[in-house]
């Protein structure tokens, strides 16, 4: 479309070329010249039109000199004086009393009139000088009308001295000025029409400057294009379309080198506007997060922030993090440790927030120690974080439940439980053992993990804790337990694939451990020792990457799931796989008396729900 417009522009110029020319010579055979003088007296080369097909030819409009009658009775001397006086006044060509028409008529009527020819030469020089002044004036003020005067003077000069080099040079300058003026005019038309790019106003003004460097109107046109582009950028910013505003500003910056200041100011202004919009949306979103059910509105505002913000904007990143925290963790943060108050003013167990995410649960086919019950390995994802107690529930914590609820745990009612017998090196049932007892039947310390509790005792404790705190406590699901035990590690063991635990990582069956009577383990981690034969106080060893202690050792732990012989059709969302009325339950994690194979992250054990033992305890989780 724009190329067609340019073609029309240059077609108009060429039409002018064909129409141009000076006074035409008489046709051969004419009886008289154009001024009525005999043809035999003409001794001057008159201008003529030649159409060469060269579109670069520089031709201006023709000038037809006013008629000055001359015959045999004419007082030529008087005419020369009249012409000289007109030349001095600067009356060069406008009418029959001006210098150029008179001198031209005198020379045409008598080519030997030396004085007339000299006057014509001086008049031509005056016309050239006047044209130079007009071109200079037009360059200073293209709207002054000086260009039209220069065009007329160039036509006169061409009629007076067609082959003069200075006249040809003037013609070229006038034509260049006319072309630049036409380009500027086209640029203004497109500027008014709102066509600003390189195929519109910008292109026209740039072409004009290429022809005439420093052309005032072309430079002003570029400034106007730049200003219009800045206005468009501001309008886009006002419509909260900051990417579009940036594109308009980039175009404005490319218009002219000396416009960098205006564009930079506009860019700073629009960026400040962007920042205000983002800050307002952030503040509104944070208020939304404080309202019940305000999360959806906050996410809508976040989407708008991300749309208008630059990639990597710190305010947008912070808002996304805040919304993600509420989405996945409520009022908490991953890794945060907290306790809930009980009804009597004491505190519940310490809890740590486990991050949301996913993992591959179960044993891989490449694990030679895996059983069919640990397969198939499958992907589980938690769409929200949860809180898990830092350690196993301790004797002191369980004792508060028994005292407050008047509970009678299973071993207490039954009157016995399984304990380790140092004399035989075996596990035996012993009377008088319950939750207050240690692994060997002797009284347990208040900070030891509670033992000799059934899964229903553990569930009763979680229910009591929920009543006391007003929060929902429960046993972890099997998936939650393995996810938290791995803490992001996909290896065979919770610490990776190495066959020996890292130092001080837990209470395991180590080859360096020894019982009070000097016994050692037949099946143990070679070269490892933790200093304990039996249960260690809760939290004695280093936590894992998520801040949890004793997940893989010390005591095995009850989880909420019923026993299933494999993971076929197991939940993929991490929920407990529970069948009402089931008696066979799942125990997870290694213990102080478990083999290395039982310390693997995927190991799971089938245990009757009524079993109490010196190797099984539990911990709790809570929703957030």
XYZ file of C-alpha atoms in Angstrom:
624
model
C 0.000 0.000 0.000
C 2.747 2.450 0.969
C 4.897 1.609 -2.083
C 1.911 2.554 -4.254
C 1.698 5.910 -2.468
C 5.333 6.628 -3.175
C 4.858 5.701 -6.829
C 1.995 8.206 -7.070
C 4.177 10.862 -5.474
C 6.971 10.451 -8.024
C 4.467 10.172 -10.890
C 3.303 13.660 -9.945
C 6.877 14.910 -10.105
C 7.416 13.359 -13.548
C 4.238 14.961 -14.861
C 5.834 18.252 -13.888
C 8.983 17.266 -15.764
C 7.161 16.643 -19.007
C 5.290 19.913 -18.677
C 8.456 21.933 -18.122
C 10.483 23.891 -20.598
C 11.343 27.381 -21.705
C 10.069 29.404 -24.667
C 9.965 27.216 -27.724
C 11.947 28.078 -30.916
C 9.948 28.734 -34.043
C 9.337 25.812 -36.301
C 11.534 25.730 -39.425
C 9.948 27.792 -42.152
C 8.184 30.238 -39.847
C 8.373 33.761 -41.219
C 9.093 35.406 -37.919
C 10.342 34.672 -34.381
C 8.119 34.568 -31.319
C 8.677 38.317 -30.613
C 7.786 39.282 -34.162
C 11.400 39.948 -35.221
C 12.670 38.484 -38.504
C 14.071 35.022 -38.032
C 17.287 35.976 -39.771
C 18.114 38.408 -36.933
C 17.973 35.763 -34.137
C 21.411 34.772 -32.864
C 20.568 33.104 -29.493
C 19.974 29.478 -28.523
C 16.445 29.312 -27.105
C 15.492 26.756 -24.489
C 13.843 23.571 -25.638
C 12.326 20.446 -24.004
C 13.935 17.068 -24.443
C 12.231 14.007 -22.878
C 15.080 11.504 -22.516
C 13.401 8.856 -20.382
C 15.948 9.495 -17.627
C 13.844 9.948 -14.500
C 16.751 11.576 -12.695
C 16.698 14.542 -15.091
C 16.306 17.808 -13.172
C 13.747 20.054 -14.926
C 11.651 22.834 -13.446
C 8.597 24.718 -14.640
C 8.834 26.827 -17.800
C 8.709 30.623 -17.715
C 7.018 32.452 -20.552
C 8.452 35.963 -20.642
C 5.932 38.840 -20.865
C 5.786 40.231 -24.381
C 7.909 43.379 -25.004
C 7.075 44.731 -28.517
C 10.120 45.842 -30.529
C 10.087 47.144 -34.129
C 12.273 49.322 -36.315
C 10.992 52.465 -34.642
C 11.697 51.278 -31.104
C 14.147 53.435 -29.097
C 16.465 50.597 -28.079
C 18.640 52.840 -25.949
C 15.606 53.908 -23.919
C 14.612 50.269 -23.462
C 18.135 49.441 -22.250
C 17.920 52.292 -19.729
C 14.521 51.066 -18.583
C 15.891 47.532 -18.193
C 18.950 48.780 -16.285
C 16.753 50.739 -13.896
C 14.561 47.668 -13.334
C 17.633 45.566 -12.671
C 18.814 48.034 -10.048
C 15.370 48.011 -8.399
C 15.366 44.208 -8.391
C 12.433 43.977 -10.808
C 13.755 40.936 -12.600
C 10.964 39.075 -14.412
C 7.443 39.667 -13.128
C 6.079 41.849 -15.954
C 6.988 43.468 -19.267
C 8.699 46.347 -17.444
C 11.107 44.016 -15.612
C 14.744 43.567 -16.617
C 14.662 40.003 -17.948
C 11.787 40.372 -20.458
C 13.251 43.637 -21.823
C 16.826 42.384 -22.197
C 15.597 39.074 -23.634
C 13.464 40.911 -26.226
C 16.377 43.176 -27.145
C 18.747 40.238 -27.632
C 16.188 38.267 -29.627
C 15.570 41.205 -31.927
C 19.283 41.889 -32.400
C 21.768 39.264 -31.422
C 24.601 41.721 -32.010
C 23.388 44.155 -29.334
C 26.388 43.863 -27.044
C 24.937 46.075 -24.331
C 21.698 44.071 -24.265
C 23.595 40.805 -24.078
C 25.665 42.125 -21.149
C 22.490 43.303 -19.417
C 20.947 39.880 -19.971
C 24.043 38.252 -18.445
C 23.865 40.529 -15.388
C 20.126 39.907 -15.066
C 20.749 36.146 -15.177
C 23.315 36.522 -12.384
C 20.784 38.537 -10.357
C 18.121 35.887 -10.913
C 20.561 33.172 -9.757
C 21.457 35.197 -6.664
C 17.772 35.800 -5.866
C 17.059 32.086 -6.302
C 19.933 31.224 -3.941
C 18.489 33.572 -1.348
C 15.035 32.071 -1.777
C 16.372 28.531 -1.345
C 18.227 29.587 1.781
C 15.056 31.182 3.126
C 13.047 28.074 2.276
C 15.527 25.931 4.195
C 15.080 28.150 7.246
C 11.293 28.362 6.976
C 9.733 25.934 4.491
C 6.321 27.522 5.109
C 7.410 31.004 4.096
C 6.641 30.623 0.369
C 10.301 31.065 -0.482
C 10.427 27.680 -2.224
C 7.733 28.745 -4.706
C 9.753 31.889 -5.384
C 12.890 29.788 -5.925
C 10.987 27.547 -8.344
C 9.860 30.592 -10.354
C 13.342 32.104 -10.369
C 14.848 28.808 -11.528
C 12.395 28.736 -14.433
C 13.420 32.290 -15.356
C 17.117 31.416 -15.147
C 16.589 28.395 -17.368
C 14.846 30.551 -19.950
C 17.671 33.074 -19.844
C 20.686 30.701 -19.926
C 19.706 27.107 -20.509
C 23.201 25.676 -20.813
C 24.827 27.664 -18.016
C 26.383 25.329 -15.406
C 25.172 27.531 -12.560
C 21.644 27.388 -13.936
C 21.764 23.608 -14.116
C 23.066 23.501 -10.561
C 20.187 25.757 -9.460
C 17.729 23.480 -11.227
C 19.092 20.481 -9.332
C 18.858 22.306 -6.010
C 15.315 23.472 -6.662
C 14.208 20.018 -7.733
C 15.785 18.523 -4.585
C 13.968 21.070 -2.437
C 10.685 20.350 -4.233
C 11.101 16.593 -3.722
C 11.899 17.100 -0.047
C 8.848 19.325 0.313
C 6.667 16.679 -1.362
C 8.014 14.031 1.012
C 7.327 16.261 4.012
C 3.805 16.895 2.750
C 3.199 13.155 2.398
C 4.621 12.639 5.873
C 2.244 15.204 7.324
C -0.707 13.548 5.631
C 0.200 10.159 7.114
C 0.882 11.785 10.486
C -2.634 13.223 10.472
C -3.976 9.807 9.440
C -2.070 8.108 12.257
C 0.177 6.051 9.963
C 3.419 6.469 11.854
C 5.787 3.611 10.982
C 8.494 3.290 8.370
C 5.968 2.832 5.587
C 4.139 5.971 6.730
C 5.060 9.315 8.242
C 8.357 8.139 9.676
C 9.501 6.842 6.275
C 8.526 10.047 4.447
C 10.324 12.327 6.906
C 13.423 10.134 6.917
C 13.563 10.197 3.108
C 13.190 13.976 3.164
C 16.133 14.276 5.531
C 18.187 11.917 3.393
C 17.632 14.269 0.441
C 18.006 17.461 2.454
C 19.921 16.980 5.707
C 18.808 19.484 8.294
C 15.442 20.116 6.602
C 13.537 21.912 9.352
C 10.067 20.616 8.579
C 11.359 17.048 8.180
C 13.082 17.284 11.556
C 9.921 18.706 13.088
C 8.002 15.872 11.450
C 10.255 13.306 13.082
C 9.732 15.034 16.417
C 5.982 14.876 15.841
C 6.182 11.157 14.998
C 8.201 10.558 18.141
C 5.676 12.510 20.198
C 2.784 10.593 18.652
C 4.481 7.277 19.435
C 5.054 8.409 23.026
C 1.364 9.367 23.246
C 0.418 5.903 22.026
C 2.726 4.384 24.626
C 1.059 6.450 27.342
C -2.408 5.451 26.141
C -1.374 1.793 26.209
C -0.008 2.216 29.736
C -3.243 3.902 30.830
C -5.057 0.832 29.474
C -2.691 -1.369 31.563
C -1.072 -2.726 28.398
C 2.538 -2.166 29.397
C 4.060 -4.591 26.896
C 2.411 -2.628 24.091
C 3.594 0.610 25.707
C 7.141 -0.741 25.662
C 6.897 -1.560 21.973
C 5.657 1.955 21.163
C 8.510 3.449 23.191
C 11.027 1.260 21.378
C 9.709 2.620 18.085
C 9.887 6.162 19.437
C 13.494 5.614 20.514
C 14.431 4.642 16.959
C 13.031 7.841 15.406
C 15.826 10.315 16.063
C 19.011 10.337 18.017
C 18.357 13.622 19.755
C 14.988 12.432 21.028
C 16.479 10.085 23.609
C 15.670 12.502 26.430
C 11.939 12.627 25.712
C 11.718 8.865 25.247
C 13.749 8.210 28.388
C 11.468 10.511 30.381
C 8.391 8.769 29.017
C 9.872 5.350 29.734
C 10.651 6.332 33.332
C 7.139 7.745 33.744
C 5.479 4.615 32.359
C 7.712 2.297 34.378
C 6.719 4.209 37.514
C 3.100 3.772 36.471
C 3.683 0.042 35.981
C 5.265 -0.180 39.437
C 2.282 1.609 41.009
C -0.148 -0.770 39.329
C 1.839 -3.802 40.487
C 2.097 -2.477 44.040
C -1.636 -1.808 44.146
C -2.446 -5.305 42.917
C -0.001 -6.820 45.407
C -1.520 -4.942 48.336
C -5.033 -5.928 47.290
C -3.972 -9.578 46.912
C -2.418 -9.595 50.366
C -5.677 -8.250 51.764
C -7.494 -11.015 49.901
C -5.327 -13.619 51.602
C -6.560 -12.408 54.979
C -10.187 -12.983 53.999
C -11.892 -16.356 54.199
C -12.100 -17.777 50.683
C -10.012 -14.883 49.385
C -7.399 -17.111 47.777
C -9.155 -17.172 44.403
C -9.278 -13.368 44.196
C -5.612 -13.194 45.179
C -4.715 -15.579 42.362
C -6.638 -13.438 39.870
C -4.636 -10.410 40.981
C -1.405 -12.402 40.757
C -2.244 -13.329 37.163
C -2.660 -9.641 36.363
C 0.625 -8.791 38.086
C 2.430 -11.460 36.071
C 0.848 -10.112 32.873
C 2.071 -6.563 33.343
C 5.351 -7.142 35.222
C 8.755 -7.676 33.653
C 10.053 -11.270 33.840
C 11.786 -11.777 37.161
C 10.056 -8.807 38.810
C 10.798 -9.183 42.555
C 7.386 -7.894 43.655
C 5.635 -10.414 41.411
C 7.915 -13.187 42.645
C 7.231 -12.291 46.270
C 3.477 -12.214 45.713
C 3.588 -15.580 43.949
C 5.530 -16.986 46.893
C 3.026 -15.582 49.390
C 0.087 -17.036 47.481
C 1.861 -20.362 47.040
C 2.494 -20.481 50.763
C -1.173 -19.927 51.514
C -2.157 -22.399 48.808
C 0.124 -25.146 50.006
C 0.734 -24.305 53.654
C -1.988 -21.978 54.916
C -0.408 -19.585 57.447
C 2.809 -21.642 57.677
C 6.041 -21.967 55.758
C 7.847 -25.171 54.776
C 10.298 -26.140 57.484
C 8.521 -24.057 60.113
C 8.438 -25.629 63.585
C 5.449 -24.943 65.832
C 3.367 -26.339 68.679
C -0.341 -26.069 69.429
C -1.640 -25.176 72.862
C -3.569 -27.818 74.811
C -6.680 -27.049 76.826
C -4.733 -26.952 80.118
C -2.262 -24.390 78.737
C 0.530 -26.859 78.059
C 1.876 -27.451 74.561
C 1.435 -30.352 72.195
C 4.297 -32.108 70.383
C 6.655 -30.062 68.241
C 5.572 -30.163 64.583
C 7.498 -29.285 61.426
C 5.895 -28.284 58.119
C 6.699 -30.793 55.366
C 6.839 -29.265 51.869
C 4.271 -30.210 49.269
C 5.477 -32.089 46.207
C 5.721 -35.555 44.736
C 7.937 -38.623 44.826
C 8.252 -42.182 43.549
C 6.973 -44.468 46.283
C 7.972 -48.097 46.749
C 10.877 -50.284 45.643
C 12.286 -50.435 42.149
C 12.624 -53.722 40.270
C 16.401 -53.342 40.523
C 16.348 -53.600 44.332
C 17.367 -57.215 45.194
C 16.116 -56.824 48.788
C 12.616 -55.715 47.809
C 9.524 -57.822 48.385
C 6.413 -57.942 46.209
C 4.564 -55.981 48.891
C 6.800 -52.989 48.149
C 5.872 -52.900 44.442
C 5.034 -51.550 41.991
C 6.874 -48.301 42.493
C 4.460 -45.501 41.685
C 4.281 -41.733 41.658
C 2.516 -39.962 44.529
C 1.914 -36.216 44.729
C 0.875 -34.052 47.656
C -0.956 -30.931 46.499
C -0.623 -29.386 49.945
C 1.963 -29.539 52.679
C 1.329 -31.085 56.061
C 2.885 -30.960 59.518
C 4.557 -33.977 61.142
C 5.892 -34.310 64.665
C 9.655 -33.839 64.801
C 10.104 -37.072 66.745
C 8.126 -40.070 67.831
C 5.530 -39.297 70.513
C 7.327 -39.551 73.849
C 6.385 -41.259 77.092
C 5.724 -37.877 78.730
C 3.454 -36.717 75.883
C 1.503 -39.970 75.863
C 1.227 -39.835 79.656
C -0.593 -36.471 79.489
C -3.155 -38.135 77.233
C -3.617 -41.098 79.588
C -4.042 -38.809 82.581
C -6.354 -36.331 80.869
C -8.546 -38.847 79.047
C -8.452 -41.594 81.702
C -7.314 -43.941 78.937
C -6.386 -47.586 79.441
C -4.082 -48.539 76.558
C -4.062 -52.086 75.208
C -0.952 -53.351 77.070
C -2.271 -51.943 80.337
C -5.548 -53.795 79.924
C -3.857 -56.968 78.758
C -1.144 -56.775 81.413
C 1.827 -57.718 79.217
C 3.794 -56.868 76.091
C 6.816 -58.008 74.064
C 10.186 -56.910 75.417
C 13.830 -57.650 74.686
C 15.333 -60.257 77.046
C 19.037 -59.676 77.561
C 19.682 -63.173 78.984
C 18.326 -65.011 75.916
C 18.883 -62.322 73.325
C 15.270 -62.796 72.146
C 11.974 -60.925 72.353
C 9.645 -62.396 74.991
C 6.250 -61.560 76.410
C 6.514 -60.172 79.914
C 3.811 -59.328 82.428
C 3.433 -55.846 83.933
C 4.765 -54.134 80.821
C 2.838 -51.228 79.262
C 3.373 -47.735 77.776
C 5.451 -46.688 80.803
C 8.024 -49.408 80.103
C 11.173 -49.332 78.015
C 12.425 -51.802 75.422
C 13.607 -54.239 78.130
C 10.586 -53.884 80.437
C 12.221 -51.522 82.871
C 10.701 -48.019 83.359
C 11.160 -45.777 80.361
C 12.494 -42.237 80.529
C 10.025 -39.380 79.905
C 11.912 -38.368 76.740
C 12.003 -41.875 75.277
C 9.642 -42.789 72.430
C 6.518 -44.389 73.859
C 6.499 -48.175 73.208
C 4.050 -51.016 73.868
C 1.131 -49.191 72.241
C -1.243 -50.620 69.633
C -2.333 -48.754 66.541
C -5.655 -48.014 68.210
C -3.833 -46.517 71.201
C -1.962 -44.269 68.769
C -5.205 -43.252 67.023
C -6.806 -42.505 70.405
C -3.910 -40.209 71.293
C -4.297 -38.351 67.970
C -8.047 -37.955 68.547
C -7.431 -36.581 72.064
C -4.826 -34.176 70.696
C -7.375 -32.943 68.143
C -9.915 -32.286 70.905
C -7.339 -30.478 73.022
C -6.056 -28.188 70.267
C -9.030 -27.773 67.963
C -6.822 -28.990 65.093
C -7.043 -32.261 63.216
C -4.282 -34.640 64.295
C -3.971 -38.187 62.970
C -1.495 -40.939 62.147
C 0.484 -40.341 58.975
C -0.479 -42.215 55.864
C 2.037 -44.742 54.587
C 2.793 -42.428 51.652
C 3.305 -39.431 53.944
C 5.699 -41.435 56.080
C 7.869 -42.618 53.189
C 7.780 -39.164 51.569
C 8.919 -37.514 54.815
C 11.510 -40.231 55.517
C 13.091 -39.842 52.063
C 13.039 -36.017 52.309
C 13.719 -35.755 48.599
C 16.242 -38.633 48.415
C 15.299 -41.315 45.846
C 17.930 -43.819 47.016
C 17.475 -47.320 48.425
C 18.037 -46.077 51.971
C 16.747 -42.792 53.383
C 20.281 -41.381 53.121
C 20.925 -42.722 49.599
C 22.333 -45.911 48.115
C 25.384 -46.257 50.382
C 25.330 -49.481 52.378
C 26.434 -47.834 55.622
C 24.519 -44.979 57.348
C 26.286 -41.631 57.728
C 27.729 -41.022 61.214
C 25.218 -39.955 63.865
C 22.306 -40.336 61.427
C 20.183 -42.661 63.563
C 19.786 -45.577 65.944
C 20.270 -48.642 63.714
C 21.633 -52.158 64.182
C 25.302 -51.390 63.801
C 28.138 -53.856 63.731
C 29.909 -51.786 66.385
C 26.934 -51.824 68.808
C 27.103 -54.066 71.887
C 24.485 -55.098 74.474
C 25.070 -54.727 78.273
C 26.181 -58.361 78.391
C 28.423 -58.070 75.340
C 26.084 -59.340 72.609
C 26.448 -58.113 69.033
C 24.117 -58.227 66.030
C 24.329 -61.115 63.564
C 22.880 -58.970 60.749
C 23.984 -55.348 61.005
C 25.509 -52.392 59.166
C 29.191 -53.269 59.150
C 31.360 -50.592 60.692
C 28.488 -48.524 62.059
C 27.863 -47.790 65.705
C 25.470 -45.376 67.403
C 26.206 -46.072 71.089
C 22.793 -47.556 71.859
C 21.632 -51.142 72.349
C 17.936 -50.494 72.604
C 15.879 -47.338 72.279
C 17.548 -43.914 72.319
C 15.832 -40.752 73.628
C 13.649 -39.129 70.954
C 15.541 -36.613 68.834
C 18.985 -37.791 69.924
C 20.348 -38.074 66.363
C 20.659 -35.598 63.516
C 17.437 -34.716 61.665
C 16.979 -35.410 57.978
C 16.826 -32.733 55.303
C 13.306 -31.705 56.352
C 14.047 -31.469 60.061
C 12.594 -34.840 61.133
C 14.375 -37.112 63.609
C 14.483 -40.924 63.771
C 12.371 -41.570 60.672
C 14.512 -44.535 59.602
C 15.597 -45.850 63.012
C 15.105 -45.926 66.763
C 11.562 -47.359 66.655
C 9.358 -48.538 63.823
C 6.068 -46.638 63.625
C 2.374 -47.247 63.096
C 0.762 -45.560 60.098
C -2.892 -45.136 59.211
C -3.083 -47.615 56.301
C -4.552 -51.080 56.287
C -2.264 -53.772 54.949
C -2.410 -54.482 51.222
C -0.201 -57.104 49.623
C 1.010 -54.686 46.913
C 0.604 -51.135 45.674
C -1.721 -52.054 42.830
C -4.551 -49.469 42.830
C -2.900 -47.566 45.696
C -3.942 -43.894 46.069
C -1.833 -41.450 44.070
C -2.632 -38.437 46.248
C -0.868 -39.660 49.386
C -4.064 -40.441 51.311
C -4.185 -43.435 53.639
C -5.382 -46.646 51.977
C -7.857 -47.684 54.656
C -10.607 -50.281 54.720
C -13.013 -49.993 57.677
C -12.754 -52.946 60.036
C -9.337 -54.147 58.834
C -7.119 -55.774 61.458
C -3.840 -56.052 59.598
C -2.094 -52.667 59.648
C 1.176 -51.252 58.308
C 4.321 -50.441 60.279
C 6.958 -48.254 58.659
C 10.595 -47.343 59.282
C 13.566 -49.222 60.697
C 14.219 -49.688 64.396
C 16.995 -50.222 66.923
C 16.527 -53.962 66.378
C 15.799 -54.122 62.656
C 17.997 -55.618 59.965
C 19.627 -53.409 57.291
C 16.991 -54.608 54.798
C 14.282 -53.265 57.115
C 15.958 -49.879 57.151
C 15.355 -49.345 53.413
C 13.044 -46.431 52.573
C 10.499 -48.712 50.858
C 10.344 -51.355 53.609
C 6.864 -52.021 55.003
C 5.677 -54.575 57.552
C 2.311 -56.266 58.157
C 1.332 -56.190 61.869
C -1.913 -57.042 63.642
C -3.632 -53.954 65.059
C -3.578 -55.318 68.624
C 0.169 -55.936 68.739
C 2.255 -54.033 71.271
C 6.025 -54.292 71.151
C 9.351 -52.895 72.314
C 10.145 -51.959 68.687
C 6.986 -50.037 67.630
C 5.970 -46.503 68.476
C 4.287 -43.729 66.445
C 4.255 -40.073 65.502
C 1.420 -37.790 64.380
C 0.638 -35.439 61.511
C -1.681 -32.463 61.326
C -3.349 -30.698 58.453
C -2.347 -27.080 57.751
